[in-house]
Amino acid sequence: MPKVTYVSANGDTKEIEVPAGMTVMAAALKNGIDGIVAECGGVCMCSTCHVFVDEKFFDRLPAAQDTEEAVLEIAAEERQPTSRLSCQIKVTDELDGLIVRLPLRQR
Amino acid sequence: MPAGTVIVGTGQAGFQAAASLRAEGYGAPITLVGEELHIPYQRPPLSKGFQLGQQDFESIVLRPENFYRDHGIRLITGTKVKAIHRAARRVELTSGARLPYEKLVLAVGARNRMLPVKGADLDGVVYLRSFDEAANLKARLIKAQQIVVVGGGFIGLEVASVARTLGKSVTVLEALPRLMSRAVAPIVSDFCQELHTSKGVKVLCGACVSEIVGSEGKARGVVLSDGSSYPADLVIVGIGVIPNVELALDAGLNVGNGIAVTEYLETSDADIFAIGDCAEHPCIFAGARIRLESVQNAADQAQCVAATIAGRRGRYQALPWFWTDQFDIKLQMAGISQGHDRMVTRGNPESRKLSVIYFRGERLIAIDSINRPLDHMIGRKLMASGAKITPEQAADENVDWRTLDPGASGHAGRQGTH
């Protein structure tokens, strides 16, 4: 099963096995990662599942849709070049080892 | 041990109040109690992905069961609160048990408005709010062939769109002259009516239901006040909700169109708060006391109350936003358009990309966007910060709203502390 590492704003890391097909957001909620709020439930209406994707993996993700790009504009912590919404990142075997950093605040 | 906070209602608002209290560092006991048999879940997917089989219960829970244990939140499901004893600061459950509180949060939601006509009690007349109702609807949708949806609001239209996507014959009956008329401008109503019609949904506005007819206890059709009738083996009613104010009323709290609260979301008893669908609150964006039924309102009011209880008292000043998915269209709304005196558009219906921007005087008060997510999101930013934007700038597609002066005079972002 692919592994995803979540790095909290204060540097704590947690590695989680995520079934392929599950989103990085859903896996975070399921495993008690508090830095992901996911207020809208994964439909690109809020920015509370914002993550910074490790540079090694960023280019391997499918490009963000317009709806996601728009939401990143309102992220509580300003977007960076590797910002994504974790609800839009589906974990695959190819993404095994994915590292995402969580912003200090989501709201 | 201190009595802590009791939260009544396990919907989005109740859940978020509990979660936000812990996130705010609140250390006293938290009890989350409600009638629902299930652990807290999201409602929006119930009329969308859940009906299409894209989501199941596990994928719509707000948090897994262990979240509550891990965060020291005592979750009591399937239990109704019978009374609030304000002098003793206790709530009484129907089981007879009593829970003491220092602070009480009423997140008691709303219930479906029942169709007040003959035959509405027939088998095959269904409503949608809870997970159990959604599961019932899903099972019936598979078997049904001819579906009549009573009510052309968000729920009715979302359900019509999934039923049609499942290949059913679908008729929508709306009593008012146009769809979603309480929430959006005529141009948006017309767009959605054309969308549904183009997908094969029959839409009738100004259609007043007078009776549900049936045989052997089962619904067979819907009759309108003009005598016309529409055969149906499933009638789905989505004609709005009624806020659950009875508990507050019995406790002697002020009640209007919902449990009345101040800008701090306090009821007429300062130790009792009301949030979410049940709360009638002063809205700085509407310039009026309103009640909103939305995830945004539930979550932001919960966050505001949690901060207050945790010692960071703050006014509620979050910008309202909402969305609906119908067929392949996402309609996003921000602000409150009621009371607008000017309206401009950006994009056009023909391109299926359209924003309607509402002004009251010189102030931008709301934006409805169809497939223009950037307008919606930047619009939220502009309204929350009180930015200046003219109707001309709003309508001009060559003006990138991100380049406008964000302003600072108006309202603090999502909510401020004062």
Coordinates of C-alpha atoms in Angstrom, one line a residue:
Chain A
M1 CA 0.0 0.0 0.0
P2 CA 1.4 3.5 -0.9
K3 CA 2.7 5.5 2.0
V4 CA 2.1 9.2 2.6
T5 CA 4.0 11.4 5.1
Y6 CA 2.3 14.4 6.7
V7 CA 4.5 17.0 8.2
S8 CA 2.8 19.3 10.6
A9 CA 3.6 23.1 10.8
N10 CA 5.7 22.4 13.8
G11 CA 7.7 19.7 12.1
D12 CA 6.0 16.5 13.5
T13 CA 5.8 13.8 10.9
K14 CA 3.4 11.0 10.6
E15 CA 3.6 8.3 7.9
I16 CA 0.4 6.6 6.9
E17 CA -0.4 3.7 4.6
V18 CA -3.2 4.9 2.2
P19 CA -5.2 2.6 -0.1
A20 CA -4.7 3.6 -3.7
G21 CA -7.7 5.7 -4.8
M22 CA -8.2 7.5 -1.5
T23 CA -7.5 11.2 -1.3
V24 CA -4.7 12.7 0.8
M25 CA -7.5 14.6 2.7
A26 CA -9.6 11.5 3.4
A27 CA -6.6 9.6 4.7
A28 CA -5.7 12.5 7.0
L29 CA -9.2 12.6 8.5
K30 CA -9.3 8.8 8.9
N31 CA -6.0 8.8 10.7
G32 CA -6.4 11.8 13.0
I33 CA -4.2 14.3 11.3
D34 CA -5.5 17.5 13.0
G35 CA -4.0 20.0 10.5
I36 CA -6.6 19.1 7.9
V37 CA -10.1 20.5 8.5
A38 CA -11.9 19.7 5.2
E39 CA -14.9 21.8 6.0
C40 CA -16.7 21.4 2.7
G41 CA -16.1 17.7 2.5
G42 CA -13.8 17.8 -0.6
V43 CA -15.8 19.7 -3.2
C44 CA -13.5 22.7 -3.8
M45 CA -15.6 25.2 -1.8
C46 CA -13.2 25.9 1.1
S47 CA -9.5 25.9 1.4
T48 CA -9.2 24.1 4.7
C49 CA -7.4 21.0 3.4
H50 CA -4.6 23.1 1.9
V51 CA -1.2 21.4 1.8
F52 CA 2.3 22.1 0.4
V53 CA 3.4 19.2 -1.7
D54 CA 7.1 18.2 -1.5
E55 CA 8.9 19.4 -4.6
K56 CA 10.0 16.0 -5.6
F57 CA 6.4 14.9 -6.0
F58 CA 4.6 18.1 -7.1
D59 CA 5.3 17.6 -10.9
R60 CA 4.1 14.1 -10.7
L61 CA 0.6 15.1 -9.7
P62 CA -2.1 15.7 -12.3
A63 CA -2.5 19.4 -12.8
A64 CA -5.1 21.3 -10.7
Q65 CA -8.5 22.0 -12.2
D66 CA -9.9 25.6 -12.4
T67 CA -12.0 25.0 -9.3
E68 CA -9.0 24.0 -7.2
E69 CA -6.8 26.8 -8.6
A70 CA -9.5 29.3 -7.6
V71 CA -9.8 28.0 -4.0
L72 CA -6.0 28.2 -3.5
E73 CA -6.5 32.0 -4.0
I74 CA -8.3 32.2 -0.7
A75 CA -6.2 29.8 1.4
A76 CA -5.7 31.1 5.0
E77 CA -2.0 30.6 4.7
E78 CA -0.9 32.2 1.4
R79 CA -0.4 29.7 -1.5
Q80 CA 3.1 28.8 -2.6
P81 CA 4.2 27.3 -5.9
T82 CA 3.6 23.7 -4.6
S83 CA 0.2 24.4 -2.9
R84 CA -2.6 22.0 -3.6
L85 CA -5.9 21.0 -2.0
S86 CA -5.4 17.6 -0.5
C87 CA -9.0 16.6 -1.4
Q88 CA -8.0 16.7 -5.0
I89 CA -4.9 14.5 -4.7
K90 CA -5.7 10.8 -5.2
V91 CA -3.1 8.5 -3.8
T92 CA -1.7 6.0 -6.4
D93 CA 1.1 3.4 -6.3
E94 CA 3.2 5.8 -8.3
L95 CA 2.9 8.4 -5.5
D96 CA 4.3 6.0 -2.9
G97 CA 6.4 8.0 -0.4
L98 CA 4.5 11.3 -1.1
I99 CA 5.3 14.0 1.4
V100 CA 2.9 16.9 2.2
R101 CA 3.5 19.7 4.6
L102 CA 0.6 21.3 6.5
P103 CA 0.1 25.0 6.8
L104 CA 0.1 26.7 10.3
R105 CA -3.6 27.6 9.9
Q106 CA -6.5 26.4 7.7
R107 CA -9.1 29.0 8.7
Chain B
M1 CA -14.5 18.7 37.8
P2 CA -16.2 21.6 36.0
A3 CA -19.4 20.8 34.1
G4 CA -17.9 22.1 30.8
T5 CA -19.9 22.5 27.6
V6 CA -22.9 20.6 26.4
I7 CA -23.7 20.8 22.7
V8 CA -27.2 19.7 21.6
G9 CA -27.3 18.5 18.0
T10 CA -24.8 16.3 16.2
G11 CA -25.0 17.9 12.7
Q12 CA -22.2 19.9 11.1
A13 CA -22.6 22.8 13.6
G14 CA -22.6 20.6 16.7
F15 CA -19.6 18.6 15.5
Q16 CA -17.6 21.6 14.6
A17 CA -18.3 23.3 17.9
A18 CA -16.9 20.3 19.7
A19 CA -13.9 20.0 17.4
S20 CA -13.1 23.7 17.4
L21 CA -13.4 23.9 21.2
R22 CA -10.6 21.3 21.5
A23 CA -8.6 23.0 18.7
E24 CA -9.0 26.3 20.8
G25 CA -7.4 24.5 23.7
Y26 CA -10.5 24.2 25.8
G27 CA -9.8 21.7 28.5
A28 CA -13.1 21.2 30.3
P29 CA -15.5 18.3 29.5
I30 CA -17.5 18.4 26.2
T31 CA -20.6 16.5 25.6
L32 CA -22.2 16.3 22.2
V33 CA -25.7 14.9 22.3
G34 CA -28.3 14.4 19.6
E35 CA -31.2 12.4 18.3
E36 CA -29.4 11.1 15.2
L37 CA -28.4 7.4 15.6
H38 CA -25.3 7.9 13.5
I39 CA -22.0 9.6 14.3
P40 CA -21.9 13.1 12.8
Y41 CA -21.8 13.1 9.0
Q42 CA -22.0 15.6 6.2
R43 CA -25.4 16.3 4.7
P44 CA -24.5 17.9 1.3
P45 CA -23.6 14.6 -0.4
L46 CA -26.9 13.0 0.6
S47 CA -28.6 14.7 -2.4
K48 CA -25.6 14.3 -4.7
G49 CA -22.8 11.7 -4.7
F50 CA -24.5 9.4 -2.2
Q51 CA -27.5 8.9 -4.4
L52 CA -25.3 8.1 -7.4
G53 CA -23.4 5.5 -5.4
Q54 CA -20.2 7.6 -5.5
Q55 CA -20.1 7.9 -1.7
D56 CA -21.1 5.7 1.2
F57 CA -21.6 6.4 4.9
E58 CA -18.0 5.9 5.7
S59 CA -16.9 8.4 3.2
I60 CA -19.3 11.1 4.4
V61 CA -18.6 10.9 8.2
L62 CA -17.2 14.2 9.5
R63 CA -14.6 12.2 11.5
P64 CA -14.2 8.5 12.3
E65 CA -15.6 7.3 15.6
N66 CA -12.2 7.3 17.4
F67 CA -11.9 11.1 16.8
Y68 CA -14.3 11.7 19.7
R69 CA -12.6 9.4 22.1
D70 CA -9.1 10.8 21.1
H71 CA -10.3 14.4 21.7
G72 CA -12.1 13.7 25.0
I73 CA -15.5 14.5 23.4
R74 CA -18.4 12.5 24.9
L75 CA -20.7 11.6 22.0
I76 CA -24.2 10.6 22.9
T77 CA -26.2 9.6 19.8
G78 CA -29.8 8.5 19.5
T79 CA -30.8 10.6 22.5
K80 CA -33.2 13.5 22.6
V81 CA -32.9 16.4 24.9
K82 CA -36.3 17.0 26.6
A83 CA -35.7 20.2 28.5
I84 CA -33.3 22.8 29.5
H85 CA -33.3 23.7 33.3
R86 CA -31.7 27.1 33.1
A87 CA -31.7 27.9 36.8
A88 CA -30.0 24.6 37.6
R89 CA -27.8 24.7 34.5
R90 CA -28.8 21.2 33.4
V91 CA -30.3 19.6 30.3
E92 CA -32.7 16.7 30.8
L93 CA -32.6 13.8 28.4
T94 CA -35.7 11.8 27.5
S95 CA -34.0 8.9 29.3
G96 CA -34.4 11.0 32.5
A97 CA -30.6 11.5 32.8
R98 CA -29.4 15.1 33.4
L99 CA -26.3 16.7 32.1
P100 CA -24.9 19.7 33.9
Y101 CA -23.4 22.5 31.9
E102 CA -21.5 25.8 32.3
K103 CA -22.1 26.7 28.6
L104 CA -24.8 25.2 26.4
V105 CA -24.7 25.3 22.6
L106 CA -27.9 24.7 20.8
A107 CA -27.1 23.3 17.3
V108 CA -30.5 21.7 17.0
G109 CA -31.0 22.3 13.3
A110 CA -34.3 22.2 11.4
R111 CA -36.8 19.7 10.2
N112 CA -38.5 19.2 6.8
R113 CA -41.6 21.2 6.1
M114 CA -44.3 18.6 5.4
L115 CA -46.5 18.9 2.3
P116 CA -49.9 20.0 3.7
V117 CA -52.1 18.2 1.2
K118 CA -54.4 15.2 1.1
G119 CA -52.5 12.0 0.3
A120 CA -49.1 13.3 1.6
D121 CA -49.0 10.4 4.0
L122 CA -49.1 7.7 1.3
D123 CA -46.3 5.3 0.9
G124 CA -43.9 6.6 -1.8
V125 CA -44.0 10.3 -0.6
V126 CA -40.5 10.9 0.8
Y127 CA -38.4 13.7 2.2
L128 CA -34.6 14.2 2.4
R129 CA -32.6 15.5 5.3
S130 CA -31.1 12.7 7.4
F131 CA -28.9 9.9 6.3
D132 CA -31.7 7.4 7.0
E133 CA -34.0 9.4 4.7
A134 CA -31.2 9.5 2.1
A135 CA -30.7 5.7 2.3
N136 CA -34.5 5.2 1.9
L137 CA -34.6 7.5 -1.0
K138 CA -31.7 5.7 -2.7
A139 CA -33.3 2.3 -2.4
R140 CA -36.6 3.7 -3.8
L141 CA -34.9 5.6 -6.6
I142 CA -33.5 2.4 -8.0
K143 CA -37.0 0.8 -8.3
A144 CA -39.0 3.9 -9.3
Q145 CA -39.7 4.9 -12.9
Q146 CA -41.8 8.0 -12.8
I147 CA -40.6 10.6 -10.2
V148 CA -42.3 13.8 -9.3
V149 CA -40.2 16.3 -7.3
V150 CA -42.3 18.8 -5.3
G151 CA -40.2 22.0 -4.9
G152 CA -37.8 23.6 -7.2
G153 CA -35.2 24.7 -4.7
F154 CA -31.7 23.4 -4.2
I155 CA -32.6 20.0 -2.7
G156 CA -35.4 19.4 -5.3
L157 CA -33.2 20.3 -8.2
E158 CA -30.2 18.3 -7.0
V159 CA -32.4 15.2 -6.5
A160 CA -34.0 15.8 -9.9
S161 CA -30.6 15.9 -11.4
V162 CA -29.5 12.6 -9.8
A163 CA -32.8 10.9 -10.6
R164 CA -32.5 11.9 -14.3
T165 CA -28.9 10.9 -14.3
L166 CA -30.1 7.4 -13.2
G167 CA -32.3 7.4 -16.2
K168 CA -35.7 8.0 -14.6
S169 CA -38.5 10.1 -15.9
V170 CA -38.5 13.2 -13.7
T171 CA -41.0 16.1 -13.3
V172 CA -40.2 19.1 -11.0
L173 CA -43.2 21.1 -9.7
E174 CA -42.4 24.5 -8.3
A175 CA -45.2 26.6 -6.8
L176 CA -43.4 30.0 -7.4
P177 CA -42.9 31.5 -10.8
R178 CA -39.3 30.4 -11.1
L179 CA -36.7 28.0 -9.7
M180 CA -34.6 28.8 -6.5
S181 CA -36.4 32.2 -6.5
R182 CA -35.6 32.9 -2.8
A183 CA -31.8 32.7 -3.5
V184 CA -30.9 33.7 -7.0
A185 CA -31.7 36.2 -9.8
P186 CA -34.1 35.3 -12.7
I187 CA -31.2 34.9 -15.1
V188 CA -29.8 32.1 -12.9
S189 CA -33.2 30.5 -12.5
D190 CA -33.7 30.6 -16.2
F191 CA -30.3 29.1 -16.8
C192 CA -31.0 26.2 -14.5
Q193 CA -34.5 25.6 -15.9
E194 CA -33.0 25.3 -19.4
L195 CA -30.3 23.0 -18.1
H196 CA -32.8 20.6 -16.5
T197 CA -35.1 20.8 -19.6
S198 CA -32.2 20.1 -21.9
K199 CA -31.4 17.0 -19.9
G200 CA -35.0 15.7 -20.2
V201 CA -36.4 16.9 -16.9
K202 CA -39.9 18.3 -17.1
V203 CA -40.0 21.6 -15.1
L204 CA -43.2 23.4 -14.2
C205 CA -43.3 26.6 -12.3
G206 CA -46.4 28.2 -10.8
A207 CA -47.5 24.6 -10.1
C208 CA -49.5 24.3 -6.9
V209 CA -49.9 20.8 -5.6
S210 CA -53.4 20.1 -4.3
E211 CA -53.3 16.4 -3.7
I212 CA -51.3 13.2 -3.9
V213 CA -53.5 10.4 -5.3
G214 CA -52.9 6.7 -4.7
S215 CA -54.2 3.2 -4.5
E216 CA -53.6 0.5 -2.0
G217 CA -51.8 3.0 0.2
K218 CA -49.2 3.8 -2.4
A219 CA -48.7 7.1 -4.2
R220 CA -49.6 7.0 -7.9
G221 CA -49.7 10.6 -8.9
V222 CA -49.7 14.3 -8.1
V223 CA -52.7 16.6 -8.8
L224 CA -52.3 20.3 -9.2
S225 CA -54.7 23.0 -8.3
D226 CA -55.6 23.5 -12.0
G227 CA -56.8 19.9 -12.1
S228 CA -53.8 18.6 -14.2
S229 CA -52.2 15.4 -12.9
Y230 CA -48.8 13.8 -13.1
P231 CA -48.4 10.1 -12.6
A232 CA -45.7 9.1 -10.1
D233 CA -44.4 6.0 -8.3
L234 CA -42.1 8.2 -6.2
V235 CA -42.9 11.7 -4.9
I236 CA -39.9 13.5 -3.4
V237 CA -40.8 16.6 -1.4
G238 CA -38.3 19.4 -0.9
I239 CA -40.2 22.5 0.2
G240 CA -38.0 23.9 2.9
V241 CA -37.4 23.4 6.5
I242 CA -38.7 24.6 9.9
P243 CA -36.2 25.5 12.5
N244 CA -36.3 23.4 15.7
V245 CA -37.1 26.2 18.2
E246 CA -39.3 24.2 20.7
L247 CA -36.5 23.4 23.2
A248 CA -35.5 27.0 23.4
L249 CA -39.0 28.3 23.5
D250 CA -39.9 25.9 26.4
A251 CA -36.9 27.2 28.2
G252 CA -38.1 30.8 27.8
L253 CA -35.4 31.9 25.4
N254 CA -36.3 34.5 22.8
V255 CA -37.3 33.0 19.5
G256 CA -38.0 34.7 16.1
N257 CA -37.6 32.9 12.8
G258 CA -35.3 30.6 14.7
I259 CA -33.6 30.8 18.1
A260 CA -32.7 34.5 18.4
V261 CA -29.1 35.3 19.1
T262 CA -26.9 38.3 19.3
E263 CA -23.8 39.1 17.2
Y264 CA -21.9 36.9 19.6
L265 CA -24.4 34.1 18.9
E266 CA -25.7 34.3 22.5
T267 CA -29.3 33.6 23.1
S268 CA -31.3 35.7 25.6
D269 CA -29.4 33.6 28.3
A270 CA -25.7 34.5 27.9
D271 CA -24.6 31.0 28.9
I272 CA -26.6 29.5 26.0
F273 CA -25.6 29.9 22.4
A274 CA -27.4 28.9 19.2
I275 CA -25.7 28.1 15.9
G276 CA -26.4 26.7 12.5
D277 CA -29.7 26.2 10.8
C278 CA -31.7 26.9 14.0
A279 CA -30.1 30.3 14.8
E280 CA -31.6 33.7 13.7
H281 CA -28.6 36.0 13.9
P282 CA -27.7 39.5 12.8
C283 CA -25.9 39.3 9.5
I284 CA -23.6 42.2 8.7
F285 CA -23.7 41.2 5.0
A286 CA -27.4 41.1 4.8
G287 CA -27.9 44.1 7.1
A288 CA -30.7 42.2 8.8
R289 CA -31.5 39.3 11.1
I290 CA -31.5 36.1 9.1
R291 CA -31.3 32.4 9.4
L292 CA -29.1 30.4 7.0
E293 CA -29.1 26.7 6.2
S294 CA -25.6 25.9 5.0
V295 CA -22.4 24.2 5.8
Q296 CA -20.6 27.5 5.9
N297 CA -22.9 29.0 8.4
A298 CA -22.9 26.0 10.6
A299 CA -19.1 25.6 10.6
D300 CA -18.2 29.3 10.9
Q301 CA -20.8 29.9 13.7
A302 CA -19.5 26.9 15.5
Q303 CA -15.9 28.1 15.2
C304 CA -17.0 31.6 16.5
V305 CA -18.8 30.2 19.5
A306 CA -15.9 27.8 20.3
A307 CA -13.5 30.7 20.4
T308 CA -15.9 32.7 22.7
I309 CA -16.3 29.8 25.1
A310 CA -12.6 29.2 25.1
G311 CA -12.1 32.8 26.2
R312 CA -11.6 34.6 22.9
R313 CA -15.0 36.3 22.6
G314 CA -15.7 37.4 19.0
R315 CA -18.5 38.7 16.9
Y316 CA -19.8 36.5 14.2
Q317 CA -19.0 38.2 10.9
A318 CA -18.3 35.5 8.4
L319 CA -19.3 35.9 4.8
P320 CA -22.1 33.5 3.8
W321 CA -21.4 31.1 0.9
F322 CA -23.2 28.2 -0.6
W323 CA -23.1 25.8 -3.5
T324 CA -25.3 23.4 -5.5
D325 CA -24.3 20.7 -8.0
Q326 CA -26.9 20.0 -10.7
F327 CA -25.9 17.8 -13.6
D328 CA -22.5 19.0 -14.7
I329 CA -23.0 22.5 -13.4
K330 CA -21.6 23.9 -10.1
L331 CA -23.5 27.0 -9.0
Q332 CA -21.6 28.9 -6.3
M333 CA -23.1 31.7 -4.3
A334 CA -21.4 34.2 -2.0
G335 CA -23.0 37.0 0.0
I336 CA -26.7 37.7 0.4
S337 CA -28.3 39.1 -2.8
Q338 CA -31.6 40.1 -1.2
G339 CA -32.1 43.8 -1.2
H340 CA -29.9 44.5 -4.2
D341 CA -30.7 47.5 -6.4
R342 CA -28.3 46.8 -9.2
M343 CA -27.1 43.7 -11.0
V344 CA -24.5 43.2 -13.6
T345 CA -23.2 40.0 -15.3
R346 CA -19.8 38.7 -16.2
G347 CA -19.7 36.0 -18.9
N348 CA -22.9 34.8 -20.4
P349 CA -25.4 31.9 -20.2
E350 CA -24.5 30.7 -23.8
S351 CA -20.9 29.9 -22.8
R352 CA -22.2 28.2 -19.7
K353 CA -19.9 30.5 -17.7
L354 CA -21.8 33.2 -16.0
S355 CA -21.5 35.3 -12.8
V356 CA -24.2 37.6 -11.6
I357 CA -22.9 40.4 -9.4
Y358 CA -25.3 42.2 -7.1
F359 CA -24.9 45.7 -5.6
R360 CA -26.8 47.7 -3.1
G361 CA -25.8 51.3 -3.7
E362 CA -22.1 51.2 -4.3
R363 CA -21.5 48.1 -2.2
L364 CA -20.9 44.7 -3.7
I365 CA -23.3 42.4 -1.8
A366 CA -23.4 39.1 -3.6
I367 CA -22.1 37.0 -6.5
D368 CA -23.7 33.9 -8.0
S369 CA -21.3 32.0 -10.3
I370 CA -21.9 29.2 -12.8
N371 CA -18.7 27.5 -13.8
R372 CA -16.7 30.6 -12.9
P373 CA -15.0 29.5 -9.7
L374 CA -12.4 32.3 -9.7
D375 CA -15.1 35.0 -9.7
H376 CA -16.7 33.2 -6.7
M377 CA -13.4 32.8 -4.7
I378 CA -12.0 36.3 -5.4
G379 CA -15.5 37.7 -4.8
R380 CA -15.5 36.1 -1.4
K381 CA -12.2 37.8 -0.7
L382 CA -13.4 41.2 -1.9
M383 CA -16.7 41.1 0.1
A384 CA -15.0 39.9 3.3
S385 CA -12.5 42.7 3.2
G386 CA -15.0 45.3 2.1
A387 CA -13.1 46.1 -1.1
K388 CA -14.3 48.7 -3.5
I389 CA -15.4 47.5 -6.9
T390 CA -17.6 49.3 -9.3
P391 CA -20.3 47.6 -11.3
E392 CA -18.3 48.4 -14.5
Q393 CA -15.2 46.7 -13.1
A394 CA -17.3 43.8 -12.0
A395 CA -18.8 43.3 -15.4
D396 CA -15.6 43.8 -17.4
E397 CA -14.0 40.5 -18.1
N398 CA -10.7 42.2 -18.9
V399 CA -10.5 43.4 -15.2
D400 CA -8.7 40.8 -13.1
W401 CA -10.4 41.2 -9.7
R402 CA -7.2 40.0 -8.1
T403 CA -5.6 43.3 -9.1
L404 CA -8.2 45.4 -7.2
D405 CA -7.4 47.2 -4.0
P406 CA -8.5 44.6 -1.4
G407 CA -9.6 47.3 1.0
A408 CA -9.4 47.1 4.7
S409 CA -12.2 49.2 6.0
G410 CA -14.9 46.6 6.1
H411 CA -15.2 43.3 7.8
A412 CA -12.4 41.2 9.1
G413 CA -11.8 38.1 7.0
R414 CA -13.8 35.1 8.2
Q415 CA -14.4 36.4 11.6
G416 CA -12.7 38.8 13.9
T417 CA -12.2 39.0 17.6
H418 CA -13.2 42.2 19.2

